[in-house]
Amino acid sequence: HIVSCMVENEVKDRVIGIAYDGSGYGADKKMWGGEFLICDYASFKRVGHLNYVCIPGGESAIKEPWRMATSYLHKVFGNNLDENLPNLFKGKDVKNVKTIINSNINIIDTSSVGRLFDTAAAILGFMEEVTYEGEAAIFLEHICDENEKESYTYDVEYVDDVYIINTNNILKGLLSDLGDKISRSLISRRFHNTVINFSVHLCELISGKYDINKVALSGGVFQNQIILREIYKKLMLKGFEVYTHKLIPCNDSGICLGQIVIANERCKE
């Protein structure tokens, strides 16, 4: 993803790559999709990501976002999950999802921003089975209040030379607002604002440590115009050089260009 963006923009220097996508197999054998990478054409270093949460039941959790939301909320509340579930979840087979999580069978951990969007969408009422990729996230984008400025809190942990975004407080904030009868449009925008904020925050941390001021944005999540526009704008205001896709798709349709360039570069070694 990131190299395809670099090639399109004719960038050969190292960049901070923000790769936000659904799910992709990572170097640690987990599912990536919320990554901060330092990249050139031949190599990368993973320097940040979202906290891991398990995908319970594989593909079914992607097709039915409430399952992914249950996993996220289980991570936040543990044994107190049931009393913190939104009312819409009460008619779902939450018990089975909890059994899958606790048995540690047929699960894989993910750091995906796409799955976090699915979770927020389910909490705000998207309880259907998705019929196309990104449907739940599109629902979330479409109900946004364009004028809302508030956001949720989050924590950044630093473990083994990697910045990790802890999403627990984000989800607590969502549920708190839901319980206070805050409108879905405001909650959705607050969620978007939070993703924007932690994205810019991590770029500042990484830039300060590695002395890199170029940022490439890629991955299917950047089809979301609020996320793309606001991260781009805020990074530019912070003095970063920011690169996005204009001709090559930011989703999986564009990764083949990056793969070709990486393979060519490594053949030279």
CSV table of C-alpha atoms in Angstrom, one decimal:
chain,number,residue,atom,x,y,z
A,1,HIS,CA,0.0,0.0,0.0
A,2,ILE,CA,2.5,2.6,1.1
A,3,VAL,CA,5.0,1.9,-1.7
A,4,SER,CA,2.3,2.3,-4.3
A,5,CYS,CA,1.5,5.7,-2.9
A,6,MET,CA,5.2,6.6,-2.9
A,7,VAL,CA,5.6,5.5,-6.5
A,8,GLU,CA,2.6,7.5,-7.6
A,9,ASN,CA,4.0,10.6,-6.0
A,10,GLU,CA,7.6,9.9,-7.2
A,11,VAL,CA,8.9,9.8,-3.6
A,12,LYS,CA,12.1,7.8,-3.0
A,13,ASP,CA,13.0,9.1,0.4
A,14,ARG,CA,12.0,7.2,3.6
A,15,VAL,CA,8.4,8.1,4.7
A,16,ILE,CA,6.1,7.5,7.6
A,17,GLY,CA,3.5,5.3,6.1
A,18,ILE,CA,0.0,5.2,7.6
A,19,ALA,CA,-1.6,2.0,6.3
A,20,TYR,CA,-5.2,1.7,7.3
A,21,ASP,CA,-7.1,-1.2,5.8
A,22,GLY,CA,-9.4,-4.1,6.6
A,23,SER,CA,-7.2,-7.1,7.2
A,24,GLY,CA,-3.8,-8.1,5.8
A,25,TYR,CA,-1.5,-10.9,7.0
A,26,GLY,CA,1.4,-9.3,9.0
A,27,ALA,CA,5.0,-10.2,9.7
A,28,ASP,CA,4.1,-11.4,13.2
A,29,LYS,CA,1.4,-13.8,11.7
A,30,LYS,CA,-1.4,-11.6,12.9
A,31,MET,CA,-3.9,-9.5,10.9
A,32,TRP,CA,-2.6,-6.0,10.3
A,33,GLY,CA,-4.5,-3.0,9.1
A,34,GLY,CA,-3.8,-0.1,11.5
A,35,GLU,CA,-0.1,0.4,10.9
A,36,PHE,CA,2.5,3.1,11.1
A,37,LEU,CA,5.6,2.1,9.1
A,38,ILE,CA,8.9,3.7,8.2
A,39,CYS,CA,9.3,2.7,4.6
A,40,ASP,CA,11.5,2.9,1.5
A,41,TYR,CA,11.1,0.8,-1.6
A,42,ALA,CA,13.0,-2.2,-0.2
A,43,SER,CA,12.2,-2.4,3.5
A,44,PHE,CA,10.0,-1.3,6.3
A,45,LYS,CA,10.0,-0.9,10.1
A,46,ARG,CA,6.8,-1.2,12.0
A,47,VAL,CA,6.9,1.7,14.5
A,48,GLY,CA,3.2,1.9,15.6
A,49,HIS,CA,-0.2,0.2,15.4
A,50,LEU,CA,-3.5,-0.2,17.1
A,51,ASN,CA,-3.8,-2.5,20.0
A,52,TYR,CA,-4.6,-6.1,19.1
A,53,VAL,CA,-8.1,-7.6,19.5
A,54,CYS,CA,-9.2,-11.0,18.4
A,55,ILE,CA,-11.4,-11.7,15.4
A,56,PRO,CA,-13.8,-14.3,16.8
A,57,GLY,CA,-14.9,-17.0,14.4
A,58,GLY,CA,-12.9,-15.8,11.4
A,59,GLU,CA,-14.9,-14.5,8.4
A,60,SER,CA,-18.2,-14.5,10.2
A,61,ALA,CA,-16.9,-11.6,12.5
A,62,ILE,CA,-16.1,-9.6,9.4
A,63,LYS,CA,-19.5,-10.3,7.7
A,64,GLU,CA,-21.4,-9.5,11.0
A,65,PRO,CA,-19.8,-6.4,12.6
A,66,TRP,CA,-21.6,-7.0,15.9
A,67,ARG,CA,-19.4,-10.0,16.5
A,68,MET,CA,-16.3,-7.8,16.1
A,69,ALA,CA,-17.8,-5.2,18.4
A,70,THR,CA,-18.5,-7.9,21.0
A,71,SER,CA,-14.8,-8.9,20.9
A,72,TYR,CA,-13.7,-5.3,21.3
A,73,LEU,CA,-16.1,-4.7,24.2
A,74,HIS,CA,-15.0,-8.0,25.8
A,75,LYS,CA,-11.4,-6.7,25.7
A,76,VAL,CA,-12.5,-3.6,27.4
A,77,PHE,CA,-14.9,-5.0,30.0
A,78,GLY,CA,-14.0,-8.6,30.4
A,79,ASN,CA,-16.4,-10.4,32.8
A,80,ASN,CA,-18.5,-7.3,33.0
A,81,LEU,CA,-19.3,-7.4,29.3
A,82,ASP,CA,-23.0,-8.3,29.5
A,83,GLU,CA,-23.9,-5.2,31.6
A,84,ASN,CA,-22.1,-2.9,29.2
A,85,LEU,CA,-23.5,-4.2,25.9
A,86,PRO,CA,-25.8,-1.9,23.9
A,87,ASN,CA,-29.4,-3.0,23.9
A,88,LEU,CA,-29.3,-3.9,20.2
A,89,PHE,CA,-26.8,-6.7,21.1
A,90,LYS,CA,-29.2,-8.4,23.5
A,91,GLY,CA,-30.9,-10.3,20.7
A,92,LYS,CA,-27.6,-11.6,19.3
A,93,ASP,CA,-25.8,-14.8,20.2
A,94,VAL,CA,-23.2,-13.0,22.3
A,95,LYS,CA,-22.7,-16.0,24.5
A,96,ASN,CA,-21.3,-18.0,21.6
A,97,VAL,CA,-18.9,-15.2,20.7
A,98,LYS,CA,-17.7,-15.1,24.3
A,99,THR,CA,-17.2,-18.9,24.2
A,100,ILE,CA,-15.1,-18.6,21.1
A,101,ILE,CA,-13.0,-15.8,22.6
A,102,ASN,CA,-12.5,-17.7,25.9
A,103,SER,CA,-11.7,-21.0,24.3
A,104,ASN,CA,-9.0,-19.3,22.1
A,105,ILE,CA,-10.1,-21.5,19.2
A,106,ASN,CA,-10.8,-20.1,15.7
A,107,ILE,CA,-9.5,-16.7,16.5
A,108,ILE,CA,-6.7,-14.5,15.2
A,109,ASP,CA,-5.6,-11.1,16.6
A,110,THR,CA,-5.9,-8.0,14.5
A,111,SER,CA,-4.8,-4.3,14.7
A,112,SER,CA,-7.1,-3.3,11.9
A,113,VAL,CA,-8.6,0.2,11.7
A,114,GLY,CA,-11.3,-1.3,9.4
A,115,ARG,CA,-12.4,-3.6,12.1
A,116,LEU,CA,-12.5,-0.7,14.6
A,117,PHE,CA,-14.8,1.1,12.2
A,118,ASP,CA,-17.0,-2.0,12.0
A,119,THR,CA,-17.2,-2.0,15.8
A,120,ALA,CA,-18.2,1.6,16.0
A,121,ALA,CA,-20.8,1.1,13.3
A,122,ALA,CA,-22.3,-1.9,15.1
A,123,ILE,CA,-22.5,0.0,18.4
A,124,LEU,CA,-24.3,2.8,16.6
A,125,GLY,CA,-26.9,0.5,15.1
A,126,PHE,CA,-25.4,-1.3,12.0
A,127,MET,CA,-26.5,-4.9,13.0
A,128,GLU,CA,-27.0,-6.3,9.5
A,129,GLU,CA,-24.7,-8.7,7.7
A,130,VAL,CA,-22.5,-6.7,5.3
A,131,THR,CA,-23.2,-7.2,1.6
A,132,TYR,CA,-20.0,-5.6,0.3
A,133,GLU,CA,-16.6,-4.6,1.6
A,134,GLY,CA,-16.6,-1.5,3.8
A,135,GLU,CA,-20.4,-1.3,4.1
A,136,ALA,CA,-20.4,-0.7,7.8
A,137,ALA,CA,-17.7,1.9,7.6
A,138,ILE,CA,-19.6,3.7,4.9
A,139,PHE,CA,-22.7,3.7,7.1
A,140,LEU,CA,-20.7,5.4,9.8
A,141,GLU,CA,-19.3,8.0,7.5
A,142,HIS,CA,-22.7,8.8,6.0
A,143,ILE,CA,-24.3,9.5,9.4
A,144,CYS,CA,-21.6,11.9,10.5
A,145,ASP,CA,-22.3,15.4,11.7
A,146,GLU,CA,-19.9,17.6,9.6
A,147,ASN,CA,-19.7,20.3,12.3
A,148,GLU,CA,-18.9,18.4,15.4
A,149,LYS,CA,-15.4,19.1,16.9
A,150,GLU,CA,-15.3,16.9,20.0
A,151,SER,CA,-13.5,13.6,20.2
A,152,TYR,CA,-12.7,10.8,22.6
A,153,THR,CA,-9.7,10.1,24.7
A,154,TYR,CA,-7.2,7.4,23.9
A,155,ASP,CA,-3.9,6.2,25.3
A,156,VAL,CA,-0.6,5.6,23.6
A,157,GLU,CA,1.7,3.0,25.0
A,158,TYR,CA,5.4,2.5,24.1
A,159,VAL,CA,6.3,-1.2,24.1
A,160,ASP,CA,9.5,-2.7,22.5
A,161,ASP,CA,10.3,0.4,20.4
A,162,VAL,CA,6.7,0.5,19.1
A,163,TYR,CA,3.9,3.0,19.7
A,164,ILE,CA,0.6,1.2,20.4
A,165,ILE,CA,-2.8,3.0,20.4
A,166,ASN,CA,-5.0,1.7,23.2
A,167,THR,CA,-8.6,2.0,22.0
A,168,ASN,CA,-10.3,1.1,25.3
A,169,ASN,CA,-11.3,4.7,26.2
A,170,ILE,CA,-12.6,5.3,22.7
A,171,LEU,CA,-15.1,2.6,23.1
A,172,LYS,CA,-16.0,3.6,26.6
A,173,GLY,CA,-16.6,7.1,25.3
A,174,LEU,CA,-18.9,5.8,22.5
A,175,LEU,CA,-21.0,3.8,25.0
A,176,SER,CA,-21.1,6.7,27.5
A,177,ASP,CA,-22.5,9.0,24.8
A,178,LEU,CA,-24.9,6.4,23.6
A,179,GLY,CA,-26.2,6.0,27.2
A,180,ASP,CA,-26.6,9.7,27.5
A,181,LYS,CA,-28.8,9.7,24.3
A,182,ILE,CA,-26.3,11.7,22.3
A,183,SER,CA,-27.2,11.6,18.6
A,184,ARG,CA,-25.6,9.0,16.4
A,185,SER,CA,-24.4,11.6,14.0
A,186,LEU,CA,-22.4,13.4,16.8
A,187,ILE,CA,-21.0,10.1,18.2
A,188,SER,CA,-20.0,9.0,14.7
A,189,ARG,CA,-18.1,12.3,14.1
A,190,ARG,CA,-16.5,12.2,17.5
A,191,PHE,CA,-15.2,8.7,16.6
A,192,HIS,CA,-13.9,10.0,13.3
A,193,ASN,CA,-12.2,12.9,15.0
A,194,THR,CA,-10.5,10.5,17.4
A,195,VAL,CA,-9.0,8.4,14.6
A,196,ILE,CA,-7.8,11.7,13.0
A,197,ASN,CA,-6.3,12.9,16.3
A,198,PHE,CA,-4.4,9.7,17.1
A,199,SER,CA,-3.1,9.4,13.5
A,200,VAL,CA,-1.6,12.9,13.6
A,201,HIS,CA,-0.3,12.4,17.2
A,202,LEU,CA,1.6,9.2,16.3
A,203,CYS,CA,3.1,10.9,13.2
A,204,GLU,CA,4.4,13.6,15.5
A,205,LEU,CA,5.9,11.1,17.9
A,206,ILE,CA,7.5,9.0,15.1
A,207,SER,CA,8.8,12.1,13.3
A,208,GLY,CA,10.4,13.4,16.5
A,209,LYS,CA,12.2,10.1,17.1
A,210,TYR,CA,13.2,9.2,13.5
A,211,ASP,CA,13.5,12.7,12.0
A,212,ILE,CA,11.2,12.0,9.0
A,213,ASN,CA,8.6,14.6,7.9
A,214,LYS,CA,7.1,12.9,4.9
A,215,VAL,CA,3.9,10.9,5.4
A,216,ALA,CA,2.2,8.6,2.9
A,217,LEU,CA,-1.5,7.7,3.4
A,218,SER,CA,-2.8,4.5,1.9
A,219,GLY,CA,-5.1,1.6,2.5
A,220,GLY,CA,-8.9,1.1,1.9
A,221,VAL,CA,-9.9,3.1,5.0
A,222,PHE,CA,-8.6,6.3,3.2
A,223,GLN,CA,-11.6,6.0,0.8
A,224,ASN,CA,-13.4,7.6,3.7
A,225,GLN,CA,-13.2,11.3,2.7
A,226,ILE,CA,-13.5,12.6,6.3
A,227,ILE,CA,-10.5,10.6,7.4
A,228,LEU,CA,-8.5,11.4,4.3
A,229,ARG,CA,-9.3,15.1,4.2
A,230,GLU,CA,-8.8,15.8,7.9
A,231,ILE,CA,-5.6,13.8,8.5
A,232,TYR,CA,-4.1,15.4,5.3
A,233,LYS,CA,-5.1,18.9,6.5
A,234,LYS,CA,-3.9,18.5,10.1
A,235,LEU,CA,-0.6,16.9,9.0
A,236,MET,CA,0.0,19.7,6.5
A,237,LEU,CA,-0.7,22.3,9.2
A,238,LYS,CA,1.9,20.5,11.4
A,239,GLY,CA,4.6,21.0,8.7
A,240,PHE,CA,4.6,17.5,7.2
A,241,GLU,CA,4.8,16.7,3.5
A,242,VAL,CA,1.8,14.5,2.9
A,243,TYR,CA,1.3,12.1,-0.1
A,244,THR,CA,-2.0,10.6,-1.1
A,245,HIS,CA,-3.4,8.6,-4.0
A,246,LYS,CA,-4.9,10.4,-7.0
A,247,LEU,CA,-4.6,7.9,-9.9
A,248,ILE,CA,-3.8,4.6,-8.2
A,249,PRO,CA,-6.5,3.3,-5.9
A,250,CYS,CA,-5.7,3.4,-2.2
A,251,ASN,CA,-7.5,0.1,-1.6
A,252,ASP,CA,-6.3,-3.4,-2.5
A,253,SER,CA,-6.7,-2.7,-6.2
A,254,GLY,CA,-3.6,-0.5,-6.0
A,255,ILE,CA,-1.2,-2.8,-4.0
A,256,CYS,CA,0.1,-4.6,-7.1
A,257,LEU,CA,2.1,-1.5,-8.1
A,258,GLY,CA,3.8,-1.5,-4.7
A,259,GLN,CA,4.5,-5.2,-4.9
A,260,ILE,CA,6.2,-4.9,-8.3
A,261,VAL,CA,8.4,-2.0,-7.2
A,262,ILE,CA,9.4,-3.8,-3.9
A,263,ALA,CA,10.2,-7.0,-5.8
A,264,ASN,CA,12.3,-5.0,-8.4
A,265,GLU,CA,14.2,-3.2,-5.6
A,266,ARG,CA,15.0,-6.4,-3.7
A,267,CYS,CA,16.2,-8.1,-6.9
A,268,LYS,CA,18.9,-5.4,-7.1
A,269,GLU,CA,20.3,-6.4,-3.7
